[in-house]
PDB file of C-alpha atoms in Angstrom:
ATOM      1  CA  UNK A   1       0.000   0.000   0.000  1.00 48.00           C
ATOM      2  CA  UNK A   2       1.339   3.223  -0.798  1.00 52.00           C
ATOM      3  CA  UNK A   3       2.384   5.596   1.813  1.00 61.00           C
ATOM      4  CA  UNK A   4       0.430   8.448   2.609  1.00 62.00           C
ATOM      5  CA  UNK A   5       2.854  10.618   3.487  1.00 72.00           C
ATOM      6  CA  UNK A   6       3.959  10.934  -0.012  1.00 91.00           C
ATOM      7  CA  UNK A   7       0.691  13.625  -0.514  1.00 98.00           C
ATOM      8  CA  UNK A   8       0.593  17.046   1.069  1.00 98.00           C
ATOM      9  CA  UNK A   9      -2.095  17.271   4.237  1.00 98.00           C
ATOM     10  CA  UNK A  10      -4.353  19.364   2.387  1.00 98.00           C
ATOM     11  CA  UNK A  11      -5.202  18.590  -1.196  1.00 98.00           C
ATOM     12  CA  UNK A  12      -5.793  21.140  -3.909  1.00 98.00           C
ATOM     13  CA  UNK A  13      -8.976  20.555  -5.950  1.00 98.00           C
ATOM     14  CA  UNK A  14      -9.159  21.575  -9.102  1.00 98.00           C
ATOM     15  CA  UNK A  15     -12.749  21.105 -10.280  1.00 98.00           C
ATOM     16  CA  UNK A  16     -13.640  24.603 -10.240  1.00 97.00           C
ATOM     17  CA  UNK A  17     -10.943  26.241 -12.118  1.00 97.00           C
ATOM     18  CA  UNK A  18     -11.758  25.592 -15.126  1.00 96.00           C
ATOM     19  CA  UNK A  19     -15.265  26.186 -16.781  1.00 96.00           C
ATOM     20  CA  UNK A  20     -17.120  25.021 -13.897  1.00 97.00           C
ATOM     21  CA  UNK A  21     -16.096  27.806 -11.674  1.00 96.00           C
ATOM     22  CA  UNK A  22     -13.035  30.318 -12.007  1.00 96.00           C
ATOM     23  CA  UNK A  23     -12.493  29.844 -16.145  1.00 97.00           C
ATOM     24  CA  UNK A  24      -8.650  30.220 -15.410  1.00 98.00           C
ATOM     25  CA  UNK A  25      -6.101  31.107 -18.262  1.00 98.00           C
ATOM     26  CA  UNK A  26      -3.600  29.247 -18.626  1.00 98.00           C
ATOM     27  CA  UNK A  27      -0.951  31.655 -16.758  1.00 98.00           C
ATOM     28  CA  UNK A  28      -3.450  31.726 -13.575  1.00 98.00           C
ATOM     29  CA  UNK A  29      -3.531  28.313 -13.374  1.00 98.00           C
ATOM     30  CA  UNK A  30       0.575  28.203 -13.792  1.00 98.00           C
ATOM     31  CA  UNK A  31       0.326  30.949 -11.097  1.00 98.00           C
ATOM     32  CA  UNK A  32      -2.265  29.039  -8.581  1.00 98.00           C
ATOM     33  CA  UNK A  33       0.083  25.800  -9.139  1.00 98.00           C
ATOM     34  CA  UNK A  34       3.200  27.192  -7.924  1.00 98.00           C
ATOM     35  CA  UNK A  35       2.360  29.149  -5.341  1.00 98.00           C
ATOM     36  CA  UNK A  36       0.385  25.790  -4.113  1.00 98.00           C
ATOM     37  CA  UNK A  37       3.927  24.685  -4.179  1.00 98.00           C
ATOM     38  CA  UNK A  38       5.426  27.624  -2.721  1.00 98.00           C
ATOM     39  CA  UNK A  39       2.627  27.088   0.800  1.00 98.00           C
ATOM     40  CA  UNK A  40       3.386  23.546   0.881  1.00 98.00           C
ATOM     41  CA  UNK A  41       0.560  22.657  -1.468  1.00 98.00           C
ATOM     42  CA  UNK A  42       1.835  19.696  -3.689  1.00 98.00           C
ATOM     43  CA  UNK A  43      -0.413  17.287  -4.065  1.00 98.00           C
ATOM     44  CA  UNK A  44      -3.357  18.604  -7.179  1.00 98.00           C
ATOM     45  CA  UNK A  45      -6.972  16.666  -7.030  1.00 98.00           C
ATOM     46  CA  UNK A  46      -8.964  16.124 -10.895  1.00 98.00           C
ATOM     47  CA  UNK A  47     -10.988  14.071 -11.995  1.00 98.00           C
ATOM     48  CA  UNK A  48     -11.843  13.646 -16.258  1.00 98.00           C
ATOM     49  CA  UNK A  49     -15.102  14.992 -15.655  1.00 98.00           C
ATOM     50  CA  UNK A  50     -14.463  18.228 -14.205  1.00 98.00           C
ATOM     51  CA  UNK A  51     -15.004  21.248 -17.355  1.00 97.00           C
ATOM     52  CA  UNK A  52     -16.870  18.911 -19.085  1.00 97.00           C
ATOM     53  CA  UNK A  53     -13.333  16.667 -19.293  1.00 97.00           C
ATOM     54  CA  UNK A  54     -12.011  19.849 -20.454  1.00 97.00           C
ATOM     55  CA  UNK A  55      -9.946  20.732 -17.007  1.00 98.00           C
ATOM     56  CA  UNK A  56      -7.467  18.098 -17.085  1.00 98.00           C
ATOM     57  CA  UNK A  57      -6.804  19.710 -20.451  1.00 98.00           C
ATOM     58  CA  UNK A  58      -5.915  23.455 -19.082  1.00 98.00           C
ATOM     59  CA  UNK A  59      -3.816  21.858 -15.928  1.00 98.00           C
ATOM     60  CA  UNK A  60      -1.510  20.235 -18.308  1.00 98.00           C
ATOM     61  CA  UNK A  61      -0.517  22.849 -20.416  1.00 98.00           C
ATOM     62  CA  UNK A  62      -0.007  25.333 -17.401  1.00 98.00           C
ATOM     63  CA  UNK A  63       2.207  22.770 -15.687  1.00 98.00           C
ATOM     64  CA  UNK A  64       4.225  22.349 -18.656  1.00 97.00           C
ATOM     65  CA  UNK A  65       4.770  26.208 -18.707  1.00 96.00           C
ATOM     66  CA  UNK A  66       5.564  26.363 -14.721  1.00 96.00           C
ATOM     67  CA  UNK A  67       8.833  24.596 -14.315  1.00 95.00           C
ATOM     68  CA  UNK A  68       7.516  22.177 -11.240  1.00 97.00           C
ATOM     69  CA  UNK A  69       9.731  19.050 -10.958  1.00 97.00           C
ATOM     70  CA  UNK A  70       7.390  16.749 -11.771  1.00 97.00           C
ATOM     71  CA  UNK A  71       8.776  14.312  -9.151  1.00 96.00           C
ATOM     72  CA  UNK A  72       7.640  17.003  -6.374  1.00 97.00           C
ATOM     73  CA  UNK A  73       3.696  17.441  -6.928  1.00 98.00           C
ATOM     74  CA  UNK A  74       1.449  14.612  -6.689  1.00 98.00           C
ATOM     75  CA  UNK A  75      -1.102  13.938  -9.523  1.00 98.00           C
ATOM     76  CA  UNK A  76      -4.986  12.311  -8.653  1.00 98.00           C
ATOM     77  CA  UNK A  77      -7.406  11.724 -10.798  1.00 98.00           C
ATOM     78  CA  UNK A  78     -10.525   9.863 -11.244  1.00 98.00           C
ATOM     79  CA  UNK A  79     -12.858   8.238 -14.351  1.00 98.00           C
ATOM     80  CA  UNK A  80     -15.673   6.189 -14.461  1.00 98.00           C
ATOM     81  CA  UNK A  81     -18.603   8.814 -14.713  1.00 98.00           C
ATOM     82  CA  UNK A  82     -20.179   9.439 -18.672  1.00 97.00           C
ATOM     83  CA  UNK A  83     -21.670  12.627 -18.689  1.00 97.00           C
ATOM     84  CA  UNK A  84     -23.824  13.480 -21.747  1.00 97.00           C
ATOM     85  CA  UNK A  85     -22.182  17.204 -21.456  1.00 95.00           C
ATOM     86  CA  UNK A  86     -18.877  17.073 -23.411  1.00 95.00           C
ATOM     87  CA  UNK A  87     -19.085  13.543 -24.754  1.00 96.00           C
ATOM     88  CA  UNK A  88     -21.850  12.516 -27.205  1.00 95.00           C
ATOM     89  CA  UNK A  89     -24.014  10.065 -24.457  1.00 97.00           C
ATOM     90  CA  UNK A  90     -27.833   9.384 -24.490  1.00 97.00           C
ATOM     91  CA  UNK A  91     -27.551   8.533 -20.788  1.00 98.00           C
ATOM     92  CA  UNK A  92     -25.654   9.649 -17.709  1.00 98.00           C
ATOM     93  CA  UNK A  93     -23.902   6.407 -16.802  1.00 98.00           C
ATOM     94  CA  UNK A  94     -20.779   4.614 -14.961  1.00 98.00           C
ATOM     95  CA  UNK A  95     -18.471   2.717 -16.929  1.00 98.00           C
ATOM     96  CA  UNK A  96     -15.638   0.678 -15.518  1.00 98.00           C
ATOM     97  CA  UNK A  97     -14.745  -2.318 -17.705  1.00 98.00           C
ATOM     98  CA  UNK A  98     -10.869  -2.957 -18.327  1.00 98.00           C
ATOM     99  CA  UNK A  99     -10.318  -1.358 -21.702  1.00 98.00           C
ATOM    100  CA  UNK A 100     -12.368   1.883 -20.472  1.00 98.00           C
ATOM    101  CA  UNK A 101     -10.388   2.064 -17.565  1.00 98.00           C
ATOM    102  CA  UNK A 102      -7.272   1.803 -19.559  1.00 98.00           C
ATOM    103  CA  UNK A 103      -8.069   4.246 -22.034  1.00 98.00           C
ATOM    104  CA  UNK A 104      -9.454   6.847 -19.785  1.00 98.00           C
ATOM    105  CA  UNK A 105      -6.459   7.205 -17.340  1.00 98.00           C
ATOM    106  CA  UNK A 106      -4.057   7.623 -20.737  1.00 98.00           C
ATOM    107  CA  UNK A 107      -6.853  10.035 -21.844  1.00 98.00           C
ATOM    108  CA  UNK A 108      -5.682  12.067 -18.090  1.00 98.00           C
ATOM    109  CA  UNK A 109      -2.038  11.025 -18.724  1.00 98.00           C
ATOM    110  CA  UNK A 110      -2.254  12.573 -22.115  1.00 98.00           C
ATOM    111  CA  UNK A 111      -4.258  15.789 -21.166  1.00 98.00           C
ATOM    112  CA  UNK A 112      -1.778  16.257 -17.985  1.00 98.00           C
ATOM    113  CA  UNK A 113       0.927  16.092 -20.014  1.00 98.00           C
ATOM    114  CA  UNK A 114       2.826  13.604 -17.404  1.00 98.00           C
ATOM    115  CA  UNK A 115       3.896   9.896 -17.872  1.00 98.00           C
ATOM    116  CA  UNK A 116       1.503   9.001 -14.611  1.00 98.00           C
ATOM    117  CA  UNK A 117      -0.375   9.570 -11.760  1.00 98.00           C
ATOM    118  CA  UNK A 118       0.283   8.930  -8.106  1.00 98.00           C
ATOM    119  CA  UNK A 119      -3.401   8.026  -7.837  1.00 98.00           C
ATOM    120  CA  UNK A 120      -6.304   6.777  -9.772  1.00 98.00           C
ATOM    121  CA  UNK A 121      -9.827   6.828  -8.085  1.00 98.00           C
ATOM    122  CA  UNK A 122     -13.190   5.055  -9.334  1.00 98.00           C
ATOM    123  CA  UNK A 123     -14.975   8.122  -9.151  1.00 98.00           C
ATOM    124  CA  UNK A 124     -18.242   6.745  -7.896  1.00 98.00           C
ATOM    125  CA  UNK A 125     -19.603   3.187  -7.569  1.00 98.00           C
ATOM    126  CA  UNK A 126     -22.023   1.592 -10.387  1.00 98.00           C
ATOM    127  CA  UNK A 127     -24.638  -1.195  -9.942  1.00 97.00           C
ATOM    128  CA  UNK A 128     -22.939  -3.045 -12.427  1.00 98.00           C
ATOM    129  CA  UNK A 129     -19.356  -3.223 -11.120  1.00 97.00           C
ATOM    130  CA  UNK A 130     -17.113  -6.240 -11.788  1.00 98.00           C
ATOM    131  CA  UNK A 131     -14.446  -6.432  -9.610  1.00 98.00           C
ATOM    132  CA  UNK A 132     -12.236  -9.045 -12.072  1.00 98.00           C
ATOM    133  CA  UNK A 133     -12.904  -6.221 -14.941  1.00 98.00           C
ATOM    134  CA  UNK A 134     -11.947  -2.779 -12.204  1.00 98.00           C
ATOM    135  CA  UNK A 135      -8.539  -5.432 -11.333  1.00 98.00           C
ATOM    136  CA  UNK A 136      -8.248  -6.416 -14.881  1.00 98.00           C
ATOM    137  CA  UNK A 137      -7.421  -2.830 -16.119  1.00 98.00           C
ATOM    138  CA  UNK A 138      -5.949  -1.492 -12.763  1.00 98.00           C
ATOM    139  CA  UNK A 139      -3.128  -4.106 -12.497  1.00 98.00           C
ATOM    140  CA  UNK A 140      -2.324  -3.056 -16.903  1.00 98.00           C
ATOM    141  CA  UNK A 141      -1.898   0.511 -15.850  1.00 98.00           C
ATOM    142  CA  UNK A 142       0.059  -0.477 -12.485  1.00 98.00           C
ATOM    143  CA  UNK A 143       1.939  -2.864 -14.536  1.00 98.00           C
ATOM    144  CA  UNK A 144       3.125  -0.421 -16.979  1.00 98.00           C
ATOM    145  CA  UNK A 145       3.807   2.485 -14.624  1.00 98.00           C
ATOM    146  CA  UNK A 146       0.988   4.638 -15.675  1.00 98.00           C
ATOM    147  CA  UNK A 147      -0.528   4.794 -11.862  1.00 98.00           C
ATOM    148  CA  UNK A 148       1.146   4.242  -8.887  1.00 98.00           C
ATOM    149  CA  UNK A 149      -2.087   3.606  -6.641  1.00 98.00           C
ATOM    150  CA  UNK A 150      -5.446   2.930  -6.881  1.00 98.00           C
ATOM    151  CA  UNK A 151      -8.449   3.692  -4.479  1.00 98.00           C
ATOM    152  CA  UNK A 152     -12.010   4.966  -4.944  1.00 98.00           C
ATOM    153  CA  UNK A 153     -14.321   7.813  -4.311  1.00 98.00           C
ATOM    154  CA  UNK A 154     -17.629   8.268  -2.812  1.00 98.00           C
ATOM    155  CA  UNK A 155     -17.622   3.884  -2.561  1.00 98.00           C
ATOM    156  CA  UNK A 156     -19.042   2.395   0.557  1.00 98.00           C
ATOM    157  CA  UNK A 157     -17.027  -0.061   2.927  1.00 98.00           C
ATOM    158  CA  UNK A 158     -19.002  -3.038   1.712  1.00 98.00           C
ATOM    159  CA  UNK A 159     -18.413  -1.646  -1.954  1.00 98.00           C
ATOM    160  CA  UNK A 160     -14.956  -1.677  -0.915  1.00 98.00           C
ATOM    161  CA  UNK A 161     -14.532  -5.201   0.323  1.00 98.00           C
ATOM    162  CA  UNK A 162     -15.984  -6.436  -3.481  1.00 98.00           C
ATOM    163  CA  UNK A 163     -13.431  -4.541  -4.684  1.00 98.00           C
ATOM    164  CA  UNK A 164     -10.822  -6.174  -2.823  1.00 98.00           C
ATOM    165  CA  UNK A 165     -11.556  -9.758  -3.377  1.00 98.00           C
ATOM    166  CA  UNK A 166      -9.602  -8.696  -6.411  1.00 98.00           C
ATOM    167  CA  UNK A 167      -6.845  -6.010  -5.265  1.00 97.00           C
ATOM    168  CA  UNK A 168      -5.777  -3.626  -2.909  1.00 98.00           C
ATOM    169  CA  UNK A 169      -7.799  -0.323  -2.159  1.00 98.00           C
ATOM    170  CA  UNK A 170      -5.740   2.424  -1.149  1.00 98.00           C
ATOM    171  CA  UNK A 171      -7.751   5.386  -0.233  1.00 98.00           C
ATOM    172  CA  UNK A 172     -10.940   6.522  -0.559  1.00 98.00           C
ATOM    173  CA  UNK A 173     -12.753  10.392  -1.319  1.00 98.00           C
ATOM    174  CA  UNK A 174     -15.686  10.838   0.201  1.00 98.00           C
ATOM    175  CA  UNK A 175     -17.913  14.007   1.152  1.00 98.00           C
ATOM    176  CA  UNK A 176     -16.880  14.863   5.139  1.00 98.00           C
ATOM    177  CA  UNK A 177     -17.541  18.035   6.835  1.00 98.00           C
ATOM    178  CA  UNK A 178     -19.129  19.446  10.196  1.00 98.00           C
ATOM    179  CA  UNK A 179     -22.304  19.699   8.157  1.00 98.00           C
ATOM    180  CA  UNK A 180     -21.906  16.050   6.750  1.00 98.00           C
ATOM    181  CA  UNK A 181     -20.797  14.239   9.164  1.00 98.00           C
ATOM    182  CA  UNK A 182     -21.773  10.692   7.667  1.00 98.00           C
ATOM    183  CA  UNK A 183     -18.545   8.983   7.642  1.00 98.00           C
ATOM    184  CA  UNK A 184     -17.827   9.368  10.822  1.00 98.00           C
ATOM    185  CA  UNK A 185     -20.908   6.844  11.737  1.00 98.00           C
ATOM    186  CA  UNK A 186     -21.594   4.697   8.503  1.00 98.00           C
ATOM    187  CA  UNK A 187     -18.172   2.325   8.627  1.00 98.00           C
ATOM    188  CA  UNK A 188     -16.292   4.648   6.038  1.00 98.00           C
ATOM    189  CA  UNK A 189     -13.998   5.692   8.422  1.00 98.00           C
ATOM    190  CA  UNK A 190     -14.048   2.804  10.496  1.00 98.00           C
ATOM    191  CA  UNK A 191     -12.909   1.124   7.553  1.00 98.00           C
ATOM    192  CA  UNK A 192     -10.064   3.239   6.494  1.00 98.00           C
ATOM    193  CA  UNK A 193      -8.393   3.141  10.055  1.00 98.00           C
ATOM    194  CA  UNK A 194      -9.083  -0.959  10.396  1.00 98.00           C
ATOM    195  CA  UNK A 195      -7.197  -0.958   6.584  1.00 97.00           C
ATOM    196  CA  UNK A 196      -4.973   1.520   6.877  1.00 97.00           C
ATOM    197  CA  UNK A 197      -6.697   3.513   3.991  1.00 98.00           C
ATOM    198  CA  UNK A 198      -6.207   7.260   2.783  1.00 98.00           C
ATOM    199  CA  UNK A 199      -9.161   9.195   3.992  1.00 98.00           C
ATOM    200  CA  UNK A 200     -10.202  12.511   1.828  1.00 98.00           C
ATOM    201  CA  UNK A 201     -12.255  14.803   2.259  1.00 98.00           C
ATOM    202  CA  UNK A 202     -14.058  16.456  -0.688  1.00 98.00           C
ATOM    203  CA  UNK A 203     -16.369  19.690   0.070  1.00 98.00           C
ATOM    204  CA  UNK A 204     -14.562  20.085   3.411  1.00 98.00           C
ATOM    205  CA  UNK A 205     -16.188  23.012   4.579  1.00 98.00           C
ATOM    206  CA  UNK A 206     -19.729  21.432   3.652  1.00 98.00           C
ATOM    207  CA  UNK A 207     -22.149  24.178   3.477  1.00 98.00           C
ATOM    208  CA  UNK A 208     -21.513  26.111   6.335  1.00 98.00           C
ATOM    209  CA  UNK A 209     -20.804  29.463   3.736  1.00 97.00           C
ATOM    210  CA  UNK A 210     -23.199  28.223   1.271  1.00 96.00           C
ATOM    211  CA  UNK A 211     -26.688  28.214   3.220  1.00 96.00           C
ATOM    212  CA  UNK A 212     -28.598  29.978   5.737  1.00 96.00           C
ATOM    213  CA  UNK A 213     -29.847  27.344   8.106  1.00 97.00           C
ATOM    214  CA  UNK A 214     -30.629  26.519  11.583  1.00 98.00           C
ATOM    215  CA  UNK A 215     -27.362  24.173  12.000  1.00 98.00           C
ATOM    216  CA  UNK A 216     -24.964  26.720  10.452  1.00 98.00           C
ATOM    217  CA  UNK A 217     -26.862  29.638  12.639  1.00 98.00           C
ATOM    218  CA  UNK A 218     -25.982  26.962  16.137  1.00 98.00           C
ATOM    219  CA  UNK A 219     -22.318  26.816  14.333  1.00 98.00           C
ATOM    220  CA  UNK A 220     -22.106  30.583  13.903  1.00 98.00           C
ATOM    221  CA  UNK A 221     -22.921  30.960  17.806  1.00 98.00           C
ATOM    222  CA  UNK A 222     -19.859  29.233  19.184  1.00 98.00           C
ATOM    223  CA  UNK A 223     -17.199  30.240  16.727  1.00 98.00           C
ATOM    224  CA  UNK A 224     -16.873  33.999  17.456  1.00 96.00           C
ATOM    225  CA  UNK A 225     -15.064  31.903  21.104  1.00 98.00           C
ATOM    226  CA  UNK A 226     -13.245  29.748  19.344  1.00 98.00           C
ATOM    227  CA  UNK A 227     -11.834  32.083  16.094  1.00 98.00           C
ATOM    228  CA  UNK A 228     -10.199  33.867  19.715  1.00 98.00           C
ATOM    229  CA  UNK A 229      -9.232  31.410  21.496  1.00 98.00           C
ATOM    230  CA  UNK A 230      -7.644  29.720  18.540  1.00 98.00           C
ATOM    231  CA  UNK A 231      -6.481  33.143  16.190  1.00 98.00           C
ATOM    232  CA  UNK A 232      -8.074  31.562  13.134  1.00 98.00           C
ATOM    233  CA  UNK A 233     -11.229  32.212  10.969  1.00 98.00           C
ATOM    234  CA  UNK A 234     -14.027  30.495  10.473  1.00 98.00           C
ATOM    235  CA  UNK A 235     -12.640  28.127   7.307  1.00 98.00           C
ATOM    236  CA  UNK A 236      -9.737  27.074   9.597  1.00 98.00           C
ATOM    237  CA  UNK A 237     -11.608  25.997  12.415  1.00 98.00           C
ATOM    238  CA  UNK A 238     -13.619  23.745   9.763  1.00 98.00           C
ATOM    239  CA  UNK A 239     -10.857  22.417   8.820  1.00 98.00           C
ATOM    240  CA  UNK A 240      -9.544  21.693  12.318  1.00 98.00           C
ATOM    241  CA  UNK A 241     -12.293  19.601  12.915  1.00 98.00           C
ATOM    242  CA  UNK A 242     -12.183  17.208  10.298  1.00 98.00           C
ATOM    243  CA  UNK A 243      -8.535  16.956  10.621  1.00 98.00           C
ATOM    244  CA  UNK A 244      -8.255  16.087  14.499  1.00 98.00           C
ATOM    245  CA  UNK A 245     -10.006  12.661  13.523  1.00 98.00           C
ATOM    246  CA  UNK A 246      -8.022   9.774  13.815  1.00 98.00           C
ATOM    247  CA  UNK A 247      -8.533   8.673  10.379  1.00 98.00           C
ATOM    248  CA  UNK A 248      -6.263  11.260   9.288  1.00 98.00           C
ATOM    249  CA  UNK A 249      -8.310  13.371   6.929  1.00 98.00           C
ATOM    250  CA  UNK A 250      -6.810  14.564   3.632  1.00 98.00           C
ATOM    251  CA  UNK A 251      -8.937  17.669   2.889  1.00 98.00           C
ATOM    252  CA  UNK A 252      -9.706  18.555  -0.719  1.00 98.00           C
ATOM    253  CA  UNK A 253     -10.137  22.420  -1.130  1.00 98.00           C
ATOM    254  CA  UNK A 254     -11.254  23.798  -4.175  1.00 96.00           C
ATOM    255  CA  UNK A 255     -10.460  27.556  -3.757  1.00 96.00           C
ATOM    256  CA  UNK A 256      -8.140  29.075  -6.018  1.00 96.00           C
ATOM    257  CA  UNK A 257      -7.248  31.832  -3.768  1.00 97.00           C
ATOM    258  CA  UNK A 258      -4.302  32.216  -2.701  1.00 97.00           C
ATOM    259  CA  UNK A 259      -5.069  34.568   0.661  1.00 98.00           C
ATOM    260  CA  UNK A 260      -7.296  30.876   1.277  1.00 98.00           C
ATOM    261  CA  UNK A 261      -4.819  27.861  -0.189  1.00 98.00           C
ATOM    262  CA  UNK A 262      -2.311  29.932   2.495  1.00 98.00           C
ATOM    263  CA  UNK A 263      -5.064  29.969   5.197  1.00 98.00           C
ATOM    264  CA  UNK A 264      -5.809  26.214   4.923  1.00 98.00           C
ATOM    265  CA  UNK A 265      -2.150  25.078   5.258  1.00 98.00           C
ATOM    266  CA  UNK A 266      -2.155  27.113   8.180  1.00 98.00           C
ATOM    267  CA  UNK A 267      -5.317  25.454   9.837  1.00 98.00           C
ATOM    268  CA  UNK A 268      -3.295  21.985   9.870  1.00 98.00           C
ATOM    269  CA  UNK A 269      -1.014  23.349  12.848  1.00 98.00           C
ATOM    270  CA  UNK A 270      -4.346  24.199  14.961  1.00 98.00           C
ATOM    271  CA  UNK A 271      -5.477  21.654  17.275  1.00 96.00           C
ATOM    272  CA  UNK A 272      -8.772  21.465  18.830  1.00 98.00           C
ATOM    273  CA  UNK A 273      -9.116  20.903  22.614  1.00 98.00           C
ATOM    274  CA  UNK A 274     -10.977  17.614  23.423  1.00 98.00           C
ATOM    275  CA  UNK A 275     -14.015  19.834  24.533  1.00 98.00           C
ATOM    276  CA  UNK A 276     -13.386  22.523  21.749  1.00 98.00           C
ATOM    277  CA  UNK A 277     -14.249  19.587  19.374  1.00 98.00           C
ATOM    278  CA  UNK A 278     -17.195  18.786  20.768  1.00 98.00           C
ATOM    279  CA  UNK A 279     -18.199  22.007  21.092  1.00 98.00           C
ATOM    280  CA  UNK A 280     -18.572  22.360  17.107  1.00 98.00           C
ATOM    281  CA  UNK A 281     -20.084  18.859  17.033  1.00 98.00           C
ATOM    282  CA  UNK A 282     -23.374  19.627  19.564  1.00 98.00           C
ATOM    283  CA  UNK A 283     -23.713  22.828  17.781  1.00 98.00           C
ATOM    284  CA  UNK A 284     -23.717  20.793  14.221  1.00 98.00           C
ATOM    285  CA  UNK A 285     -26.403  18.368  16.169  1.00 98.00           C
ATOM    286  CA  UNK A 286     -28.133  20.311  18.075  1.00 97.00           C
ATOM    287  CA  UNK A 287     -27.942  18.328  20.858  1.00 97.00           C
ATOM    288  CA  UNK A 288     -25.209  17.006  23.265  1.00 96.00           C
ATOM    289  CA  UNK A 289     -23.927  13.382  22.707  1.00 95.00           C
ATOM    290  CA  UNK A 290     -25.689  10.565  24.114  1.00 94.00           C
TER     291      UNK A 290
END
């Protein structure tokens, strides 16, 4: 299993740079990328969809143009999902059998203009997974040097174990916030500490700056303490809290400002008192723990 120390602590995401989001040139992506670098930022999240699978695209030609050492940053991507924006599909579907696994992860090679990636994720799980087809075309690309690791995204535990009647699951992306605080009770996290798996964290603020609601309001009330207590803003303390569990959260962010890729490095030196914690968690609930 690869180690995951070879990844920075927080992740840059990448999905909204492109034409889902930002609509960075070229130069501003070059730009973001090295002063991702510069913070301690190395390790760059995509996935084939993102831009309509036109992001992957953009990212490649900026790093060619920024000088990074190729053997410093840390490349992750994902495939599996057929969009009917950008590709000519009837249907929203998954698609994960050998040869499209193959070809899809040289498409990302191609378009990132690199030789591979440190990490290929199934980017969510279909009905009609076969786990000798998924090991079929993940051992060809491992084989031939074109990914270093595989894991999954958004997959259950159970989904998981299917998987890995055929080979090794490294890590797994799933949605983890204050505001979503699923995996901390469902087995996903369970399961990445029991199998020493990569936990990320994608949407790692959840929605605490994107919606006005009673949770966020409880939230609000008890940070104005703890942004003093702690010198930080309201972003890092999010952070904080995913990060002080023992699963040893990898959060994706998917700002392209640099005042917040700075702020978010920063947040991984701030740790939350016991009570502090639990603090933010009764105000996400509610209600005390049981």
């Amino acid at each position: 299993m690869q180690e995951t120390n070879l990844y920075s602590k927080i992740i840059a995401g990448t999905m909204t740079w492109g034409s889902w989001g930002k609509r960075l040139s070229i130069s501003e992506i070059t730009d973001v990328m090295n002063y991702c670098v510069e913070v301690g930022i190395t390790t760059f999240d995509h996935a084939d969809i993102y831009g309509d699978y036109e992001n992957e695209t953009g990212f490649g030609k900026a790093y060619a143009k920024s000088g990074l050492d190729r053997s410093k940053i840390q490349l992750i991507s994902k495939c599996g999902i057929q969009m009917t924006s950008g590709r000519n599909n009837k249907v929203a579907h998954y698609q994960y059998d050998a040869d499209y696994i193959i070809w899809s992860a040289e498409q990302s090679l191609k378009k990132l203009q690199t030789d591979y990636l440190d990490l290929l994720l199934l980017h969510r799980p279909s009905p009609l997974m076969q786990p000798d087809e998924i090991a079929e075309g993940i051992q060809k690309l491992m084989a031939d040097g074109k990914i270093k690791a595989f894991g999954v995204s958004n997959f259950s535990p159970s989904q998981i174990a299917m998987l890995e009647t055929r080979l090794s699951v490294t890590g797994n992306q799933v949605e983890f916030s204050l505001t979503h605080d699923q995996p901390m009770y469902d087995g996903t996290f369970d399961d990445c500490i029991a199998k020493n798996r990569m936990a990320m964290s994608w949407s790692p603020l959840g929605n605490y700056f994107r919606e006005e609601n009673e949770q966020n309001s409880r939230i609000k009330a008890v940070m104005e303490a703890l942004k003093e207590k702690y010198n930080a803003d309201e972003s890092q303390l999010l952070l904080a809290f995913i990060l002080k569990h023992p699963v040893g959260i990898y959060p994706v962010v998917g700002t392209a400002t640099k005042e917040r890729l700075k702020a978010s490095m920063e947040a991984v030196s701030i740790a939350l008192e016991l009570e502090d914690w639990f603090v933010l968690l009764e105000a996400s609930k509610g209600e005390q723990v049981p």
